[in-house]
XYZ file of C-alpha atoms in Angstrom:
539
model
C 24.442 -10.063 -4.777
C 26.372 -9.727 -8.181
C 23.741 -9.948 -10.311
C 21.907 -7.306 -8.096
C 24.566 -5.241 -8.804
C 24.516 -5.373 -12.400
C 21.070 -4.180 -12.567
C 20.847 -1.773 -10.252
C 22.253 1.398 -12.290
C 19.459 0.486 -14.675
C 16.749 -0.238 -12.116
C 17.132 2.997 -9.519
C 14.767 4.985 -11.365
C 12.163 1.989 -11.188
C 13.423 1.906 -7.335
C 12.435 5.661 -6.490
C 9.462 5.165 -8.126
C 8.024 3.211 -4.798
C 8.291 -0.087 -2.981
C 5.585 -2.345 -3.300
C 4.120 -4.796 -0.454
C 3.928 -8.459 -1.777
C 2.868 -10.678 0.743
C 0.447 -7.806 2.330
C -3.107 -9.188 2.539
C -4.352 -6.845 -0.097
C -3.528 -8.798 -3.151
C -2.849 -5.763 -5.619
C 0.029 -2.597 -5.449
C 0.048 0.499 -7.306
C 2.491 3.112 -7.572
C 2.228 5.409 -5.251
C 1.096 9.239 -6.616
C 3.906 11.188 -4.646
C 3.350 14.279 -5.969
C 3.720 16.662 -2.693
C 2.038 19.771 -2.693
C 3.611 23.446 -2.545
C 3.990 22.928 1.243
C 6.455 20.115 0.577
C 3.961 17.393 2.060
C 1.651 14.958 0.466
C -2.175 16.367 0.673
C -4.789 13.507 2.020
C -7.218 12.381 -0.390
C -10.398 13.284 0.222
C -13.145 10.368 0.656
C -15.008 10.209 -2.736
C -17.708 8.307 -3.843
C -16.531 6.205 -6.937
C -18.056 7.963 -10.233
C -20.258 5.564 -11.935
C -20.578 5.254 -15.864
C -17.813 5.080 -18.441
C -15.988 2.216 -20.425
C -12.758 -0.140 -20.160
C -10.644 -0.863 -22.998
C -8.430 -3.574 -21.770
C -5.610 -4.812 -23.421
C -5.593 -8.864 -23.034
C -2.772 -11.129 -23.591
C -4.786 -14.015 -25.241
C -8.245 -14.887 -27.084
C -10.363 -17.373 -25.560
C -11.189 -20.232 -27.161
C -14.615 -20.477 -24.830
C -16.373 -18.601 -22.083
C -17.896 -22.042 -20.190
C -15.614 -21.807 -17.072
C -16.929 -25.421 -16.394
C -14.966 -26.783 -19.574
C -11.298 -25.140 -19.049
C -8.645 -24.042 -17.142
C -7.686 -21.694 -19.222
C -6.644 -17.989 -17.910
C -8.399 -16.065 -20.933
C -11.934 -17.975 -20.519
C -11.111 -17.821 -15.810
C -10.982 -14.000 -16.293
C -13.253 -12.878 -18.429
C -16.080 -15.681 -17.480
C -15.418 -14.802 -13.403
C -17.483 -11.550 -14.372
C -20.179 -13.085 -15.892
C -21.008 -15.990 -13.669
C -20.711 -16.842 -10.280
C -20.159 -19.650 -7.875
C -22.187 -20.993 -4.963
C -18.916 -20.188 -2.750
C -16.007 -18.224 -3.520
C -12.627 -16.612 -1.606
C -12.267 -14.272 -0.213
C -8.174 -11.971 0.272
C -6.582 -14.889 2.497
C -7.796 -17.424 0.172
C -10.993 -18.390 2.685
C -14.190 -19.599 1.838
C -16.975 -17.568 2.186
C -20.273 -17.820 0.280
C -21.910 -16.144 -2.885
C -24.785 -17.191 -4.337
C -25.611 -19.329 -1.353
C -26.801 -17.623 1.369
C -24.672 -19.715 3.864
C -23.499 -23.828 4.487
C -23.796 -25.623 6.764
C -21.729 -29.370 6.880
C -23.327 -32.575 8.443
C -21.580 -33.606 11.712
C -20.499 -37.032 9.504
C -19.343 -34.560 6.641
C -20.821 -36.152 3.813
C -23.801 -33.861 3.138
C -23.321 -29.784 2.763
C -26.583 -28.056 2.602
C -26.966 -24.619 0.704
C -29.662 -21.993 1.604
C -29.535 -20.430 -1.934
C -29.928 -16.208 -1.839
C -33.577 -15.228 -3.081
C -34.047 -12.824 -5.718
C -31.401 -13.566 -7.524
C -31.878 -13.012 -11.130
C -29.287 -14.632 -14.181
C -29.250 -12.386 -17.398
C -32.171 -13.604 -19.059
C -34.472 -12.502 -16.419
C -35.387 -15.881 -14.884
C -34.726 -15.911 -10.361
C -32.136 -18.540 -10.369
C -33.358 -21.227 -8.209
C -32.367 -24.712 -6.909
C -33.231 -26.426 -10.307
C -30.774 -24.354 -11.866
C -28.124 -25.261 -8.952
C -28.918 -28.768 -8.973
C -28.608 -28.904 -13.105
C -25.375 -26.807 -13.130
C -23.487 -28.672 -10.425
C -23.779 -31.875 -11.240
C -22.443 -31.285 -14.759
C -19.405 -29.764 -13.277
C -18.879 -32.515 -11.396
C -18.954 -34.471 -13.669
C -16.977 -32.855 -16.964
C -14.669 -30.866 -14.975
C -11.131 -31.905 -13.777
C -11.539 -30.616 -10.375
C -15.002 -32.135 -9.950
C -13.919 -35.416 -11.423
C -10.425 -35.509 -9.353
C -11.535 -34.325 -6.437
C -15.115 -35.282 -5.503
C -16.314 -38.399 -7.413
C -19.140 -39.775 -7.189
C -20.565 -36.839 -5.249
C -23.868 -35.551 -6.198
C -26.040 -32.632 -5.595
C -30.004 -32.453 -4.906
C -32.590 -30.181 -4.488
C -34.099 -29.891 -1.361
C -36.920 -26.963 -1.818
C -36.859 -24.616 -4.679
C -33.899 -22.390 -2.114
C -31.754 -25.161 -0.995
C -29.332 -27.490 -2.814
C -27.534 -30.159 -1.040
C -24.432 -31.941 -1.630
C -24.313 -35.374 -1.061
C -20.698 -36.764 -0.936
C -19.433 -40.505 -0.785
C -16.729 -39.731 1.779
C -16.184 -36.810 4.027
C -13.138 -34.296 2.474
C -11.554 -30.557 4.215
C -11.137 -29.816 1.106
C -14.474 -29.672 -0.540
C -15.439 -26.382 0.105
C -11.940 -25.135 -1.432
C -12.588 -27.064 -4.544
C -16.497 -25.973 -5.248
C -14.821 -21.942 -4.385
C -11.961 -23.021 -7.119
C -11.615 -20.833 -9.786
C -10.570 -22.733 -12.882
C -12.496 -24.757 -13.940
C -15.152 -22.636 -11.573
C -18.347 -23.870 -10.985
C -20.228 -21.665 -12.408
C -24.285 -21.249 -12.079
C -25.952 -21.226 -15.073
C -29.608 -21.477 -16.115
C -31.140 -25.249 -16.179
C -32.196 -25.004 -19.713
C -28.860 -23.857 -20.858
C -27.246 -26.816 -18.883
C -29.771 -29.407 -20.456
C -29.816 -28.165 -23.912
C -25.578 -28.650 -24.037
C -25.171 -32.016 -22.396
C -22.198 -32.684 -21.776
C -20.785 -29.922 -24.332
C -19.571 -26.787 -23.798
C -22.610 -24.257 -23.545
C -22.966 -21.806 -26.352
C -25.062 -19.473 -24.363
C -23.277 -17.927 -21.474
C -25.798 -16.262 -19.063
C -25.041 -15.989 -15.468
C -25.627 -13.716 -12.379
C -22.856 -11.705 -12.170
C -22.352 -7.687 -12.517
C -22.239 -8.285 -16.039
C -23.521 -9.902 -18.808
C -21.975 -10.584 -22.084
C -23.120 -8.052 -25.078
C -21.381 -9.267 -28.243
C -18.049 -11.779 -28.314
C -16.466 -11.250 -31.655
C -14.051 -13.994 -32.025
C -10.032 -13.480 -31.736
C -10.823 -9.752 -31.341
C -12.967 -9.059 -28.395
C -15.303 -9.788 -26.000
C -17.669 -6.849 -25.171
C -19.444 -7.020 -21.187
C -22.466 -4.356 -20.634
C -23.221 -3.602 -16.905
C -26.093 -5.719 -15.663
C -28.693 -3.091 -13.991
C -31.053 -6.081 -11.801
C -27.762 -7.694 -10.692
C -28.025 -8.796 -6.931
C -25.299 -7.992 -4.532
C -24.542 -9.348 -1.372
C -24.245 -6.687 1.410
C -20.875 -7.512 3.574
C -17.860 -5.775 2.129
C -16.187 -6.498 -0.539
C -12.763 -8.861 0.169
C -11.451 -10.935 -2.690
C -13.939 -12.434 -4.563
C -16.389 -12.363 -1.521
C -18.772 -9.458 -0.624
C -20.320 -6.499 -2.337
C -20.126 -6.329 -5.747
C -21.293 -3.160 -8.262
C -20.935 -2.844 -11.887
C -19.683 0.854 -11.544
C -18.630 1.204 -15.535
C -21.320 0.658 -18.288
C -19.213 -1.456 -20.714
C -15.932 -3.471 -20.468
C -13.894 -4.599 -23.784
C -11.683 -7.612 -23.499
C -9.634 -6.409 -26.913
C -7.361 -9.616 -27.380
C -3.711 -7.887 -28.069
C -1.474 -11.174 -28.156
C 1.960 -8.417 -28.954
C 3.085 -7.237 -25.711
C 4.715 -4.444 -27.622
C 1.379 -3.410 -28.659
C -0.534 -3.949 -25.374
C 2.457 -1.100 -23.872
C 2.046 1.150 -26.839
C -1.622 1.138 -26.469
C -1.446 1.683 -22.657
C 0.787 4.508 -23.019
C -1.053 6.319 -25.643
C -3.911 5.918 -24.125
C -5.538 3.586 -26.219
C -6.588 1.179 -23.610
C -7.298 1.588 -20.042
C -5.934 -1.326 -18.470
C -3.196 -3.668 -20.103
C -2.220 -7.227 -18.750
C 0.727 -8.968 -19.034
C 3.300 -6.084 -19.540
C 7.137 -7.361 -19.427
C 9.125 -6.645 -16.764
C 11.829 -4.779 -18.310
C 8.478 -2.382 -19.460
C 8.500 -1.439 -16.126
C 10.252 1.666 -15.945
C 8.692 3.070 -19.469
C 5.394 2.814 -17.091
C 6.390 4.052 -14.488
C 7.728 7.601 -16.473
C 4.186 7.298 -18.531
C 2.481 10.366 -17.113
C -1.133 9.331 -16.643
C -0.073 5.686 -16.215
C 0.621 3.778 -13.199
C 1.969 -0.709 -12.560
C -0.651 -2.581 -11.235
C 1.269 -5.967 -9.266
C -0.444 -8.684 -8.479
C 0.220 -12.253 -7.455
C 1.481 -14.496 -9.988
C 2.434 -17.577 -8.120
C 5.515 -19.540 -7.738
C 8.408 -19.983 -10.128
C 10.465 -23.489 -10.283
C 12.710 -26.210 -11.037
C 10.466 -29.518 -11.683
C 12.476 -32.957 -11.540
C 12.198 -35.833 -13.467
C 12.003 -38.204 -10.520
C 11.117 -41.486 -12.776
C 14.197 -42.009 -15.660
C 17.872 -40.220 -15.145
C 20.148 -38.734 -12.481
C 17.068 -37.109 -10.272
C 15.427 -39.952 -9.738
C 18.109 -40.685 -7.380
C 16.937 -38.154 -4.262
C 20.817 -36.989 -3.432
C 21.516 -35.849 -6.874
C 18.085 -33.831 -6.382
C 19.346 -32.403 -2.681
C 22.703 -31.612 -4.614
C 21.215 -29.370 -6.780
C 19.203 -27.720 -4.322
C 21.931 -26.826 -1.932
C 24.156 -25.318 -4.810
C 21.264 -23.196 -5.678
C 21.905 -19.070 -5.033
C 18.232 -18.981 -5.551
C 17.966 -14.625 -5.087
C 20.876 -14.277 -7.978
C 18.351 -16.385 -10.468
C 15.090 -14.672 -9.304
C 16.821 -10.860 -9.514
C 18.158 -12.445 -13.316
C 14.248 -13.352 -14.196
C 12.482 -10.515 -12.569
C 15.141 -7.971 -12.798
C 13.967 -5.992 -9.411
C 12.882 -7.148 -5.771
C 9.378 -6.017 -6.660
C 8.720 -8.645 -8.809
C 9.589 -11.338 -6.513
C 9.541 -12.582 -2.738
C 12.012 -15.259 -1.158
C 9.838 -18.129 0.469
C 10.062 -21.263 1.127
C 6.358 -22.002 1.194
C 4.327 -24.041 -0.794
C 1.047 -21.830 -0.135
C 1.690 -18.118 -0.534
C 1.601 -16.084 3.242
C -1.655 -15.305 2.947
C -3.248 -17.928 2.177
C -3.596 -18.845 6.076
C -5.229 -22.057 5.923
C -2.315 -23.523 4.286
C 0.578 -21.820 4.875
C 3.640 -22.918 6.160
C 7.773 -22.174 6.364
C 8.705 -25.853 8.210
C 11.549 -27.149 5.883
C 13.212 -23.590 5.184
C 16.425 -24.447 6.055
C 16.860 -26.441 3.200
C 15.810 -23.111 1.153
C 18.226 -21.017 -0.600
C 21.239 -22.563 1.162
C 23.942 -21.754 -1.530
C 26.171 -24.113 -0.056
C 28.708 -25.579 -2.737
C 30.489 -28.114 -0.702
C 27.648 -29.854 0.870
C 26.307 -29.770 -2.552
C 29.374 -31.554 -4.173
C 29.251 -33.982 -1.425
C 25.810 -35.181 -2.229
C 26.401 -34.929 -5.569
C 29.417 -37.671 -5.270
C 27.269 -39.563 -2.833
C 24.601 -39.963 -5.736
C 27.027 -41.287 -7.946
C 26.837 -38.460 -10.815
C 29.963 -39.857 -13.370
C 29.698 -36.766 -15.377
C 26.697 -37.328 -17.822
C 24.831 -34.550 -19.846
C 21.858 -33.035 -17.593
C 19.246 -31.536 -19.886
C 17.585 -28.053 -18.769
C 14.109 -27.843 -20.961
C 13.181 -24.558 -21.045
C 10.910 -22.060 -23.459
C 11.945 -18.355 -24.716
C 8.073 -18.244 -24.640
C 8.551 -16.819 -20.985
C 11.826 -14.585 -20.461
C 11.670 -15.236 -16.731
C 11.676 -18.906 -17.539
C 14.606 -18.990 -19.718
C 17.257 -16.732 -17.281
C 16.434 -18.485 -14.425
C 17.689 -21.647 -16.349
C 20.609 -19.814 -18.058
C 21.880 -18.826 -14.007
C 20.876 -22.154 -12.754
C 22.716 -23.777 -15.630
C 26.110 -21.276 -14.473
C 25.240 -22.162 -11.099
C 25.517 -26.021 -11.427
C 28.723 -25.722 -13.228
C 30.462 -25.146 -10.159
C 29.333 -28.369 -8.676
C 30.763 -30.024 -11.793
C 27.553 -30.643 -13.370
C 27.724 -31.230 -16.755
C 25.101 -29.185 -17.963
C 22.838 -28.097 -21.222
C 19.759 -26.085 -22.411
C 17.106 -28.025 -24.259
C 15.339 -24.931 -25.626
C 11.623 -24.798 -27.731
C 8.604 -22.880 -27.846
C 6.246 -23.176 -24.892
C 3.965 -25.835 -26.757
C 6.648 -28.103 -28.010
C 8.264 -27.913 -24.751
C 4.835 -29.151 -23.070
C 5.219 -32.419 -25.357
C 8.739 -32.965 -24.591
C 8.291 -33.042 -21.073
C 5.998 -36.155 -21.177
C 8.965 -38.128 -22.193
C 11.429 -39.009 -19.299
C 13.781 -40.095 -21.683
C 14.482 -36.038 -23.249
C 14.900 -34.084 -20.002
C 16.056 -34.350 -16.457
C 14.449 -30.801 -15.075
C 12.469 -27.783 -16.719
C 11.586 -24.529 -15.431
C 7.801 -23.432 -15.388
C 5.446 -21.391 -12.475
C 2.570 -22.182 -11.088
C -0.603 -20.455 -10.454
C -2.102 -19.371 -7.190
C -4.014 -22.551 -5.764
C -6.706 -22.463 -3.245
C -5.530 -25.560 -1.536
C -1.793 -27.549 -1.926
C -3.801 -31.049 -3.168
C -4.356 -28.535 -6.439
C -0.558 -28.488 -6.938
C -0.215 -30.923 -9.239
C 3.809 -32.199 -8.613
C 3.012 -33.428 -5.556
C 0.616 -36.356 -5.932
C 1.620 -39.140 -7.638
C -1.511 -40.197 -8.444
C -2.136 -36.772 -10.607
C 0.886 -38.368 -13.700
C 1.835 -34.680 -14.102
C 5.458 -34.427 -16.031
C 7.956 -35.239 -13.064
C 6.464 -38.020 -11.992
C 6.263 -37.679 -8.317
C 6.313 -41.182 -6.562
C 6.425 -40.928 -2.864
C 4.084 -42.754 -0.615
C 4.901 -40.982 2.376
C 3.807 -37.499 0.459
C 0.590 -39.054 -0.739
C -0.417 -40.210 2.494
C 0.167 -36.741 4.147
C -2.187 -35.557 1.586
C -4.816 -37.821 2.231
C -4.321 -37.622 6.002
C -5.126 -33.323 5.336
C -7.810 -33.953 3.041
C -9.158 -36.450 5.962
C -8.891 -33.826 8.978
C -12.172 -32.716 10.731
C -10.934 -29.221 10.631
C -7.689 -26.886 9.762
C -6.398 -26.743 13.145
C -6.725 -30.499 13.063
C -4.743 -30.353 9.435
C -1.992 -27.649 10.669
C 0.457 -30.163 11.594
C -0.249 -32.152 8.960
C 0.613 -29.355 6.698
C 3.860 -28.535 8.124
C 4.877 -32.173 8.039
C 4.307 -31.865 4.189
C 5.916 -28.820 4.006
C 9.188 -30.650 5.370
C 9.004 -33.784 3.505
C 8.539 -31.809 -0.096
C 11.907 -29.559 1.497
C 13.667 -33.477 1.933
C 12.265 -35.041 -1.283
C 12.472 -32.090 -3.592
C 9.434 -33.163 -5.810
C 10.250 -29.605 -7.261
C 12.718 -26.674 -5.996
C 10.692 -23.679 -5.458
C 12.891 -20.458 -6.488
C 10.111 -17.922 -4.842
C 7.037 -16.120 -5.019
C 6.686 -14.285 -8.695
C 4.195 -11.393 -9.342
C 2.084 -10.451 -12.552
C 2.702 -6.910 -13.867
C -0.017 -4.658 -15.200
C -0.544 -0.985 -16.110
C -3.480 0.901 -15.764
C -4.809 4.432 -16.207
C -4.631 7.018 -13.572
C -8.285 7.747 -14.237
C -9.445 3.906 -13.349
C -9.607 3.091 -9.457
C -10.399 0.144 -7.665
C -8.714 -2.350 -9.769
C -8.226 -5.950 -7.436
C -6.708 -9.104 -8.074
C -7.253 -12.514 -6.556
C -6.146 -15.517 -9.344
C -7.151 -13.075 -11.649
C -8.655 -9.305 -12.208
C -11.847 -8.388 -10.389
C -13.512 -5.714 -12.471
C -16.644 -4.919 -10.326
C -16.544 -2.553 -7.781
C -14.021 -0.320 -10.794
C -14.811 3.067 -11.256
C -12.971 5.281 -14.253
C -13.384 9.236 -14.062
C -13.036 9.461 -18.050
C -16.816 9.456 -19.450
């Protein structure tokens, strides 16, 4: 493509550097060390034990404002809290649910009760062996403050059986329930029952859990300081995602909130910190010639074009298809992420490896980059030249390009096109007026299930303003199914309506860029770092 082209002078040292796997199970990529040995080939690595003891200094993008995963969605409070607390279920690699501080689950034959064997011996921070109580107390406060509790399973209740099994007791029958209680933002995290009934229906101030690691000190807008928990309780399968073993291998982590991203690379490449999140893309090649210092990709989600389906031109469906077919979607991804790394083509709505939900039905309406069909729709929507308003932030770089192409793009349709452009915040109250916008550009995280995508149900009001029966009822007809092999088709008929309607246009499949120290191994990623089960050779 062109705009390949024009970046690839600049990019072939980043090219040589290695190609990294996207859609591989494993959810994280490294550089590669090819360093070859005096013999000209590349030396096996010997199977080592991973060196316990140590510290991580990470460089973090932004402070949190509260370390109650029940409360938030936020990335900064998912990340650092995921560490400290667990869940009775979780995911594991291909986005499955497997279970955590339960010992297993087992679903009545009528669906509407889910019983919990909790794990004995489990001990939260403060000492106390978490029990069903604590479950019971925990749970039913998610359910009821959280959006995902309150969205998705209302009314639903859990119980306590014996003091080592908690059951949930459910006013209809839902596939999805298990996917929601192994969400993770808000996550549903266990906490002790005294905590839980000493905050209400606040936030709780005191944040003990049963993870690898418990917090040591939190010193607001700088840091957040983790010690290794030495009477933490594993599980004993492997580790896979966020399921399995888990071990505390370093004795302290430091969250250092760094909101400059010119600081977070300076500090990575001086040594300063250990890991760094968030690093730009056009960083990537100072990384990669760091000695000492290797990219760390993960998966970021999806990156696209949202509609505003209730006032202006795209409420008409046509004008919507128009745009889609002019669309050379690869020449706006390589102008946001600058390299193929940093992005996959699909047409999915669920990422590949997320196998319960995955589907390509619909992908010939994907990346078509067909101007004539695209002016004929265009006419056939009746599009008399008016202004169509990009909104857009310089917040996110990636963001903005892909509507600066897109905006060159639709020119050649004869849309009469313009940028609407703010700061991320005051482009989040924009949007919520139909009458200011006709589409904006804006990813979207990695979701355990598609009902968590929030432009596709009408019901959920989000900016866009989805309204299409036929999608809704798909959605309830999944969320009805006895099983995923009885939601399959289901799923690829939704997969092909969304590719008609065009609630959004998905561009592709975007990836998060770290860096991290050669000396720290282990490093994994699943909506969000996993820091157990890290080992760092610097003591």
């Amino acid at each position: 493509m062109n705009a390949e082209k024009r970046w690839k002078k600049r990019l072939l040292p980043i090219l040589l550097a290695g190609v990294f796997a996207l859609t591989a199970c494993g959810n994280n990529t490294s550089a590669p060390n090819t360093n070859p040995t005096d013999s000209g080939t590349a030396a096996p690595a010997p199977a080592q034990t991973p060196k316990s003891g140590g510290v991580l200094n990470i460089a973090y993008p932004a402070k949190a404002a509260t370390l109650d995963p029940h409360t938030t969605t936020n990335a900064s409070t998912k990340d650092i809290a995921r560490q400290i607390f667990e869940t009775l279920v979780t995911l594991n690699s291909k986005y499955e649910v497997v279970p955590m501080l339960a010992e297993s689950y087992e679903v009545s034959k009528d669906g509407l009760t889910i019983t919990f064997p909790l794990r004995k011996g489990v001990k939260f921070h403060n000492g106390k062996e978490m029990t069903a109580d604590d479950v019971v107390a925990s749970m039913n406060k998610w359910l009821k403050i959280s959006t995902q509790g309150k969205a998705n399973l209302p009314g639903a209740t859990f119980t306590a059986k014996d003091p080592y099994t908690a059951v949930l007791n459910l006013k209809k029958p839902s596939l999805l329930t298990l996917h929601i209680l192994a969400d993770s933002a808000p996550f549903p995290a266990i906490m002790p029952k005294e905590i839980i009934d000493e905050s209400g229906v606040e936030a709780v101030k005191t944040f003990v859990g049963t993870g690898p690691f418990q917090l040591e000190e939190w010193k607001q807008d700088q840091y957040v300081h983790l010690k290794k928990y030495n009477d933490y309780s594993s599980r004993t399968e492997p580790s896979d995602g966020l399921g399995g073993k888990k071990e505390a291998l370093v004795d302290d982590v430091y969250f250092h909130f760094v909101a400059d991203e010119s600081t977070r690379v300076a500090g990575i490449t001086t040594g300063e910190y250990d890991i760094a999140f968030s690093i730009p893309f056009d960083n990537a090649e100072q990384i990669e010639n760091t000695p000492g210092v290797k990219s760390f990709i993960s998966e970021g989600g999806m990156t696209t074009f949202v509609f505003n389906k209730k006032s202006g031109l795209f409420s008409n469906e046509k004008a919507r298809q128009a745009v889609n077919a002019a669309l050379n979607v690869e020449e706006i991804l390589i102008s946001a992420y600058r390299d193929k790394r940093f992005y996959t083509l699909d047409s999915g709505l669920a990422l590949p490896n997320q196998t319960d939900w995955y589907s390509d039905a619909g992908k010939e309406e994907y990346n078509q980059h067909n101007l004539e069909k695209a002016k004929k729709l265009l006419a056939e929507s009746g599009y008399k030249g008016e202004e169509v308003t990009i909104l857009v932030t310089r917040d996110y770089p990636d963001y903005y390009n892909a509507a600066v192409v897109a905006q060159q793009q639709l020119k050649e349709i004869g849309l009469n096109t313009k940028l609407d452009v703010y700061d991320w915040p005051t482009m989040q109250e924009r949007r919520k007026d139909e009458k200011t916008w006709d589409f904006f550009v804006v990813g979207f995280a990695v979701r355990p299930t598609l009902h968590q995508l929030p432009f596709l149900d009408s019901r959920a009001e989000y900016p866009g303003w989805t309204n299409s029966p036929e999608i809704d009822k798909l959605l309830d007809d999944i969320q009805g199914s006895a099983t995923i092999a009885e939601a399959k088709p289901l799923v690829d008929q939704l997969q092909s309506l969304a590719w008609k309607e065009l609630p959004i246009i998905k561009l592709g499949n975007r990836v998060n860029q770290a860096a991290i120290a050669d000396h720290v191994q282990g490093l994994q990623d699943v909506i969000g770092p996993i820091l157990w089960n890290v080992s760092t050779t610097k003591q």
